[in-house]
Every structure is written in C-alpha cells, then in structure tokens.
C-alpha cells in the first residue's frame, strides 16, 4: 500500500537519520561530546548544520553515507536555550534516560549506577552519528564531520562507540535484524510490510499531525518543527548464556532452533513463524519484499503459531487484539552490533564485551518507546499473560518461564536469565537542519 500523495514533508529540512533505513551492510560510529563553552557549543551547531545530511539527499553522491546530529536536554541547556523553551519538550526528554530507569526496567545489573561512563550523566550533550556502507567510507564521513567539532577547545569528545551491520544482517544471538520498518506518509520511503497502512508523519516528525490528529512542536517553532526524538541504548548481550539456555531446554538441534524461533517470533534467517510455522525458510528470510508481509488477527489471533509473548509480537502486535491501539505505539527501530562475534558453538563467555547499539526514532517518547518498554516488554497484561517479561530484553524474572502455546498441552520452558544488560544510553532531540542553524545563531 503506497502512501497518499497529498501529504508532503519538508525533506530538505529533516535529518536523514530520522526517516531513512540504514544500508546493508554498514559501519557506524557514535561520538559523544560535552559542551564546556557556550560560544563554542553554538559554533558546533552551526558547523553541524553543514555536516548533517537531509532526508532529501537520497540520491546524493554520498549514497548510503550520512551524518546525524542529536542534542540532549543537558546539551540544550549548555547551549543556552531558555527554560521556557525547554519546558515545551517532552517531559521524559527533560528527565533523561537514567532518571527513567525503573520505568524502563533498567534495574539490578542494568541500573544506571552500573552504566559505562559517561552514559546517563549530565555530561552527555551532543551525539554525532555517522553511517556508511563500509569502514573506509565511514572514516571519510567522520572526516567530513570533523570540522564541525575540530579546533573548538570548549567542546570535548568524551565517548565513542564503533558498530556495524554484517552482510547477513544478523546480530550476536544469530537473528537477522532490521527486518521491520514502517511506512510514513510523505516520506517517499516504502515500509517493509505492504499490509501496513502508512502512519501519519507526526508520529515521527515533530510539528506534523499524528494518528489522533495532534500536533506536538517544541517552542519556538523554528527549533521544534521537523525535529524528532532519538533514543540510543548500549545493550550488552550474553551470547553464551543464550546458547546454553537453548541447549538446556531443547531435545536436539532441530528443537533448539524451534525454541529460538518461538522466543523471537522469527527463525534466525529472518523468516517469520507467521509465514513459515513449521520449518525455517532461508529464501523467505532473505527476501525483503516478503519476509515482513503478514498480520496476526486473521490467521493467528491466539498466538499458537507466533506466541503472544515472543519478542517481535510484543514489540509490534500489528493488527492483533491487544489492550490499546497498536498503531499509537509504532516505532522506528534500528540496531547495529558492536564487538566481535562469539565463535560458533562456544558455550562459555570469553569476557569480551559485545552487544547491540539500539536506536529508536519517534515524536512521542512516552507513548512510543517508554510505553513499549514498560507495558509490552516488561509486562504481559496487554495480551492476557500476567506480568511475564519479554524473553530477549525483559527485566530479570527469576520465576516465570517462557510459555509456547500449543494444543493439547502448552509447553513451558525454564525461567529465563537476563540475556541483555543495559550499559547506558540517553534521550536525544534530533533538530531539523534549520534548527541546528537556529541553535548556532543564538545570542545571550
């Protein structure tokens, strides 16, 4: 289904990182900066407006290479944005991710007190992200962005994370990632599910009408319009523990892969259980035009094929009957792996940090990212499963096992250890290109 042609977005003013799916394969780098001098911070914004790539640049000579610039609430404060303006931003953004830890399930090992410094602190002001199809072009993109922050002694680089996506598109647990991308009215970019009606642009771009007719724009309009919110999280993956869990709860290799598919909702090839319920179909998993073309309500309302508690059904219930309107919680999700893969067959941790750099893009931090994280990932009430957690990223649950619905008797697996630990992250604002210039031109 194509997006209506009467909806337009000012693509030349929206950062490309808001709307564009990432290339495959790709390399990426997150660079975090602290602003120690307001004038230098504003000069950074002015220069960044020249380095950042717009959503209109889909056919530019740079191809699938781009730079995005995001600012935290503490960064806007450091730049001198007035309090009256800051108060018009989402209250979750103003609090910051660390302050929202309990609501997000970031407890125990994932608590902010255990996060990687300086993540979660008020020192995180600006996040520059560079994306390219390979490492040489990534370094070239960073070189092009370097003039934005080079020779500014009042701007200090405080953290860097390199990450990547393989040609196989798989993350460390072995699943194909980045399969689902929503269609957004006016973007000109098709969604990955032809059965999904395009979402209103205001769900992802501030200053535009959303699914319920609302328009949210931080003030002044020159700062807020055509921006978006971005969440980034560094998530450590305990690959060895995940492999041991599958081995210990299965009757053999074939059963192990079935359990892995039931936990995720897809086979590791990317083929969904909804379209390949009995066996993996690698050809289907590799086909971007078919692997996400399915719904739940007609063919699997009770979750006998794709369990209601599996990862992808929690993250996007599609047309299934759940508490609340699923479209109001739709997100753009992007992930890139960091760290080397754990060699195949290894069941003991090697002490190397590896995981996923997770990114969310949307205009409603509360009812998109936070709602999904707290109500769908860390609770099961919305689909009638009590307080069960997501089997992949849910907060620790020492008692509940994972249930696989089946007739005549459901299958109950052992309690799930925590496979994913939050290492840090932040809520950011992705200004429009004109807003970057606005920040650069501010005067006290």
XYZ file of C-alpha atoms in Angstrom:
444
model
C 0.000 0.000 0.000
C 1.510 3.304 -1.041
C 1.450 6.485 0.981
C -1.059 9.190 -0.015
C 0.416 11.679 -2.447
C -1.261 14.713 -0.858
C 0.949 14.507 2.239
C 4.290 16.236 1.958
C 7.224 16.650 4.295
C 9.986 19.228 4.085
C 12.583 16.548 3.456
C 15.344 19.074 2.825
C 14.958 20.279 6.441
C 14.657 16.860 8.161
C 17.794 14.971 9.084
C 18.200 11.834 7.019
C 18.762 9.762 10.142
C 15.108 10.317 11.085
C 13.493 8.599 8.101
C 15.999 6.529 6.114
C 16.521 2.818 6.749
C 20.195 2.027 7.099
C 22.107 0.324 4.253
C 23.188 -3.319 4.329
C 25.926 -3.909 5.243
C 27.073 -0.796 7.046
C 29.508 0.603 9.576
C 28.536 3.234 12.140
C 30.087 5.353 14.863
C 28.514 7.171 17.806
C 30.521 10.174 19.004
C 29.518 11.908 22.261
C 30.592 15.431 23.191
C 30.415 17.686 26.250
C 29.999 21.446 25.783
C 32.208 23.399 28.198
C 31.960 26.766 26.443
C 28.613 28.073 25.213
C 30.023 30.041 22.277
C 31.981 27.026 21.085
C 28.899 24.832 21.509
C 26.895 27.169 19.305
C 29.656 27.152 16.718
C 29.482 23.347 16.810
C 25.759 23.542 15.973
C 26.390 25.979 13.132
C 29.067 23.743 11.646
C 26.992 20.624 12.267
C 24.183 22.090 10.153
C 26.607 21.875 7.225
C 27.810 18.346 8.049
C 24.409 16.765 8.734
C 22.602 15.090 5.830
C 18.993 15.830 4.903
C 16.267 13.304 4.101
C 16.128 14.797 0.617
C 19.646 13.537 -0.101
C 18.556 10.004 -1.037
C 20.147 10.349 -4.472
C 23.153 12.389 -3.415
C 26.690 11.445 -4.492
C 27.268 10.231 -0.934
C 24.725 7.458 -1.459
C 24.146 5.495 1.736
C 26.533 7.627 3.792
C 25.239 10.242 6.180
C 25.802 12.126 9.426
C 23.170 12.863 12.088
C 23.407 15.319 14.982
C 21.409 14.948 18.209
C 21.331 17.005 21.398
C 20.292 16.019 24.928
C 18.334 18.249 27.269
C 21.585 18.980 29.114
C 23.093 19.916 25.770
C 20.298 22.386 25.027
C 20.864 23.874 28.491
C 24.590 24.167 27.826
C 23.801 25.968 24.576
C 21.701 28.475 26.473
C 18.223 27.501 25.266
C 15.813 29.361 27.598
C 13.966 27.403 30.286
C 10.615 28.464 28.828
C 11.593 26.686 25.620
C 12.995 23.599 27.347
C 9.721 23.191 29.231
C 7.880 22.623 25.942
C 9.886 19.468 25.195
C 8.682 16.005 26.239
C 8.994 15.607 29.998
C 10.750 12.234 29.578
C 13.384 14.003 27.478
C 13.823 16.633 30.190
C 14.320 13.938 32.829
C 16.805 11.882 30.842
C 17.048 8.118 30.483
C 18.871 7.461 33.768
C 16.045 9.089 35.742
C 13.554 6.827 33.930
C 15.475 3.633 34.722
C 12.886 1.928 36.926
C 10.070 2.540 34.453
C 12.257 1.119 31.674
C 13.245 -1.985 33.638
C 16.856 -0.833 33.951
C 17.394 -2.365 37.373
C 19.932 -4.685 39.013
C 22.840 -5.198 36.577
C 21.201 -2.719 34.173
C 20.909 0.036 36.779
C 22.444 3.411 35.810
C 24.953 3.004 38.650
C 26.496 0.230 36.540
C 26.425 2.095 33.237
C 29.503 2.788 31.182
C 30.788 6.287 31.935
C 29.794 8.931 30.921
C 26.486 7.495 29.669
C 23.483 8.561 31.704
C 25.212 11.630 33.146
C 24.653 15.331 32.535
C 27.976 15.408 30.647
C 26.355 13.863 27.548
C 25.439 16.922 25.469
C 25.774 16.150 21.752
C 25.694 12.818 19.892
C 27.005 12.728 16.319
C 26.289 9.519 14.418
C 27.973 8.603 11.144
C 26.636 5.830 8.879
C 28.308 4.358 5.782
C 28.273 1.098 3.790
C 31.809 0.191 4.917
C 34.645 1.298 7.200
C 36.618 3.351 4.629
C 33.547 5.387 3.709
C 32.653 5.684 7.397
C 36.040 7.204 8.180
C 35.559 9.555 5.237
C 32.187 10.597 6.682
C 33.780 11.202 10.079
C 36.489 13.242 8.391
C 33.802 15.361 6.724
C 32.106 15.855 10.101
C 35.359 16.561 11.946
C 35.473 20.259 11.008
C 32.227 20.636 12.968
C 33.990 19.943 16.268
C 37.691 20.270 15.471
C 39.594 23.229 16.896
C 36.827 24.019 19.373
C 38.542 23.729 22.784
C 35.226 24.358 24.511
C 33.799 21.128 23.031
C 35.250 17.868 24.383
C 34.878 14.396 22.866
C 34.082 12.076 25.798
C 32.896 8.753 24.322
C 32.956 6.773 21.098
C 31.330 3.509 20.064
C 32.062 1.839 16.746
C 29.475 -0.623 15.488
C 28.423 -2.355 12.290
C 25.890 -4.482 10.455
C 27.071 -7.578 8.634
C 26.003 -8.513 5.074
C 23.965 -11.280 6.755
C 22.132 -8.577 8.783
C 22.461 -10.797 11.877
C 23.080 -9.713 15.453
C 25.053 -11.637 18.078
C 22.245 -14.044 19.043
C 22.189 -15.096 15.402
C 18.930 -13.492 14.248
C 18.506 -11.356 11.146
C 17.864 -7.822 12.420
C 16.335 -4.669 10.953
C 13.501 -6.512 9.214
C 10.622 -4.169 10.058
C 10.343 -0.515 9.020
C 7.063 1.441 8.978
C 5.776 3.403 6.001
C 5.466 7.109 6.857
C 3.170 9.446 4.953
C 5.064 11.988 2.905
C 8.484 10.364 3.304
C 8.608 8.691 -0.086
C 10.178 5.663 1.616
C 8.144 2.437 1.445
C 7.564 0.384 4.565
C 8.655 -3.222 4.826
C 5.094 -4.537 5.315
C 2.777 -3.867 2.342
C -0.189 -4.811 4.558
C 0.503 -1.968 6.997
C -1.287 1.328 6.331
C 1.278 4.166 6.303
C 1.483 6.049 9.580
C 0.873 9.771 9.929
C 4.097 11.731 9.681
C 3.500 13.360 13.080
C 4.222 10.030 14.737
C 7.856 10.538 13.778
C 8.351 14.188 12.809
C 7.508 16.997 15.230
C 5.228 19.765 14.015
C 3.015 17.473 11.925
C -0.320 15.759 12.515
C -0.180 12.344 14.220
C -2.527 9.340 14.277
C -5.005 11.032 16.612
C -4.870 14.432 14.954
C -2.499 16.004 17.454
C 0.480 18.178 16.624
C 3.400 18.399 19.022
C 6.002 21.103 18.420
C 8.561 22.255 20.994
C 8.827 26.035 21.077
C 9.875 28.131 19.375
C 8.654 26.594 16.147
C 11.984 27.314 14.477
C 13.621 24.968 16.981
C 10.993 22.240 17.262
C 9.430 21.789 13.816
C 10.779 18.985 11.627
C 12.779 17.557 14.510
C 12.313 14.214 16.218
C 13.344 12.366 19.355
C 16.035 9.702 19.324
C 16.778 7.105 21.966
C 20.101 5.344 21.941
C 20.960 2.447 24.213
C 24.080 0.322 24.512
C 22.906 -3.232 25.228
C 25.372 -5.956 26.215
C 24.389 -9.442 25.002
C 25.310 -12.569 26.953
C 25.556 -14.814 23.921
C 26.954 -17.815 25.787
C 24.082 -17.780 28.309
C 21.558 -17.568 25.467
C 23.111 -20.550 23.706
C 23.180 -22.570 26.917
C 19.523 -21.807 27.593
C 18.511 -23.065 24.157
C 20.626 -26.205 24.557
C 19.392 -26.975 28.076
C 15.715 -26.583 27.173
C 15.715 -28.469 23.878
C 15.709 -32.107 22.833
C 18.167 -31.596 19.992
C 19.415 -29.240 17.300
C 16.106 -29.015 15.421
C 14.164 -28.390 18.623
C 16.741 -25.807 19.678
C 16.073 -23.803 16.517
C 12.321 -24.104 17.030
C 12.628 -22.720 20.566
C 14.822 -19.893 19.273
C 12.131 -19.083 16.699
C 9.326 -19.198 19.271
C 11.246 -16.842 21.573
C 11.889 -14.320 18.787
C 8.851 -14.859 16.547
C 11.151 -15.400 13.577
C 13.600 -18.061 12.550
C 17.160 -16.876 12.685
C 17.136 -16.439 8.892
C 14.513 -13.705 9.290
C 11.635 -15.872 8.071
C 8.634 -15.234 10.368
C 6.766 -18.052 12.078
C 3.598 -16.470 10.659
C 4.721 -17.452 7.148
C 6.969 -20.439 7.972
C 5.338 -22.061 11.023
C 6.997 -25.493 10.913
C 10.448 -25.060 9.393
C 12.877 -22.288 8.563
C 12.755 -20.840 5.066
C 16.066 -19.042 4.408
C 14.923 -17.829 0.972
C 11.920 -16.162 2.577
C 14.104 -14.693 5.326
C 16.414 -13.135 2.757
C 13.565 -11.595 0.718
C 12.837 -8.033 1.952
C 9.622 -7.938 -0.105
C 8.057 -10.996 1.554
C 9.568 -11.608 4.992
C 7.558 -8.929 6.773
C 4.283 -9.194 4.849
C 1.958 -10.645 7.479
C -0.623 -9.808 10.149
C -1.863 -11.730 13.191
C -5.599 -11.184 13.691
C -6.869 -13.297 10.808
C -4.521 -16.271 10.913
C -3.166 -16.473 14.474
C -5.223 -14.466 16.978
C -4.445 -16.830 19.880
C -0.722 -16.994 19.232
C -0.454 -20.713 18.516
C 1.950 -20.022 15.658
C 3.608 -16.789 16.774
C 3.426 -16.705 20.593
C 1.930 -13.550 22.078
C 4.912 -13.325 24.401
C 7.612 -13.558 21.732
C 9.893 -10.610 21.087
C 8.593 -9.345 17.743
C 4.907 -9.683 18.670
C 5.454 -7.723 21.873
C 7.371 -5.021 20.041
C 4.771 -4.714 17.268
C 1.439 -6.544 17.800
C 0.342 -5.359 14.329
C -3.409 -5.929 13.984
C -3.710 -8.324 16.940
C -6.315 -7.605 19.593
C -4.399 -6.052 22.491
C -5.121 -3.518 25.199
C -4.703 -0.173 23.418
C -4.290 0.845 19.790
C -1.090 -0.729 18.487
C -0.520 1.968 15.836
C -0.146 4.616 18.544
C 2.947 2.812 19.827
C 4.657 2.123 16.488
C 8.346 2.970 16.415
C 11.260 3.169 14.046
C 13.857 0.764 15.461
C 17.432 0.454 14.312
C 20.227 -1.673 15.630
C 23.928 -2.158 14.985
C 26.156 -4.714 16.634
C 29.371 -3.878 18.439
C 32.176 -6.180 19.475
C 33.362 -9.362 17.750
C 31.034 -12.350 17.375
C 31.394 -15.220 19.841
C 32.680 -18.140 17.747
C 30.045 -20.655 16.695
C 29.462 -23.442 19.190
C 31.161 -21.715 22.127
C 29.011 -22.018 25.261
C 31.213 -20.191 27.764
C 31.625 -16.434 27.903
C 35.026 -15.196 26.727
C 34.887 -11.920 28.673
C 34.671 -9.747 25.543
C 32.042 -7.007 25.508
C 29.628 -7.447 22.602
C 26.089 -6.380 22.002
C 23.769 -4.021 20.207
C 23.623 -0.266 19.797
C 19.862 0.230 19.736
C 18.246 3.365 18.312
C 14.598 4.465 18.385
C 13.175 7.356 16.392
C 9.784 8.899 17.108
C 7.875 12.025 18.105
C 6.329 10.605 21.295
C 8.863 9.286 23.809
C 6.136 8.416 26.305
C 3.593 6.535 24.227
C 6.094 5.049 21.817
C 9.416 3.975 23.346
C 8.542 4.112 27.056
C 5.127 2.516 26.621
C 6.502 -0.395 24.613
C 9.418 -0.867 27.000
C 7.368 -0.779 30.210
C 3.991 -2.196 29.142
C 4.837 -4.616 26.355
C 8.425 -5.692 27.009
C 8.287 -5.781 30.816
C 4.654 -6.820 31.297
C 2.247 -9.252 29.671
C -1.092 -7.907 30.844
C -1.790 -6.317 27.451
C -2.250 -9.742 25.863
C -3.504 -11.650 28.914
C -0.226 -13.156 30.151
C 0.036 -11.556 33.577
C 3.339 -9.934 34.410
C 5.591 -12.041 32.191
C 8.563 -10.296 30.565
C 9.949 -10.248 27.069
C 12.230 -13.308 26.708
C 15.018 -11.350 24.998
C 15.209 -7.881 26.560
C 12.787 -8.061 29.505
C 13.973 -7.198 33.001
C 15.013 -10.140 35.238
C 12.304 -12.648 36.126
C 13.567 -15.489 38.265
C 10.240 -17.331 38.437
C 8.386 -17.174 35.133
C 9.446 -19.434 32.310
C 8.628 -18.906 28.659
C 5.360 -20.467 27.514
C 4.905 -21.825 23.996
C 1.160 -22.148 23.255
C 0.217 -25.428 21.611
C -2.575 -27.995 21.591
C -3.457 -30.031 23.549
C -0.871 -29.004 26.188
C 1.208 -25.827 26.206
C 4.980 -26.126 26.539
C 6.588 -24.377 29.483
C 10.320 -23.650 29.444
C 12.593 -22.947 32.407
C 12.865 -19.462 33.991
C 14.765 -17.035 31.799
C 18.056 -15.498 32.905
C 18.798 -11.986 31.710
C 20.411 -12.211 28.300
C 20.649 -8.446 27.689
C 22.084 -5.861 30.099
C 21.808 -2.116 29.571
C 25.225 -0.445 29.563
C 23.895 3.077 29.123
C 22.059 5.424 26.834
C 20.237 8.728 26.560
C 17.192 10.552 25.261
C 18.090 12.977 22.483
C 16.465 15.567 20.255
C 17.239 15.422 16.527
C 16.857 19.040 15.393
C 15.978 19.937 11.832
C 18.780 21.411 9.744
C 17.258 24.879 10.142
C 17.041 24.286 13.920
C 20.752 23.445 14.011
C 21.365 26.810 12.383
C 18.958 28.420 14.882
C 20.981 26.934 17.759
C 24.168 28.166 16.154
C 22.839 31.707 15.762
C 21.533 32.113 19.330
C 22.659 35.117 21.349
C 22.548 35.678 25.097
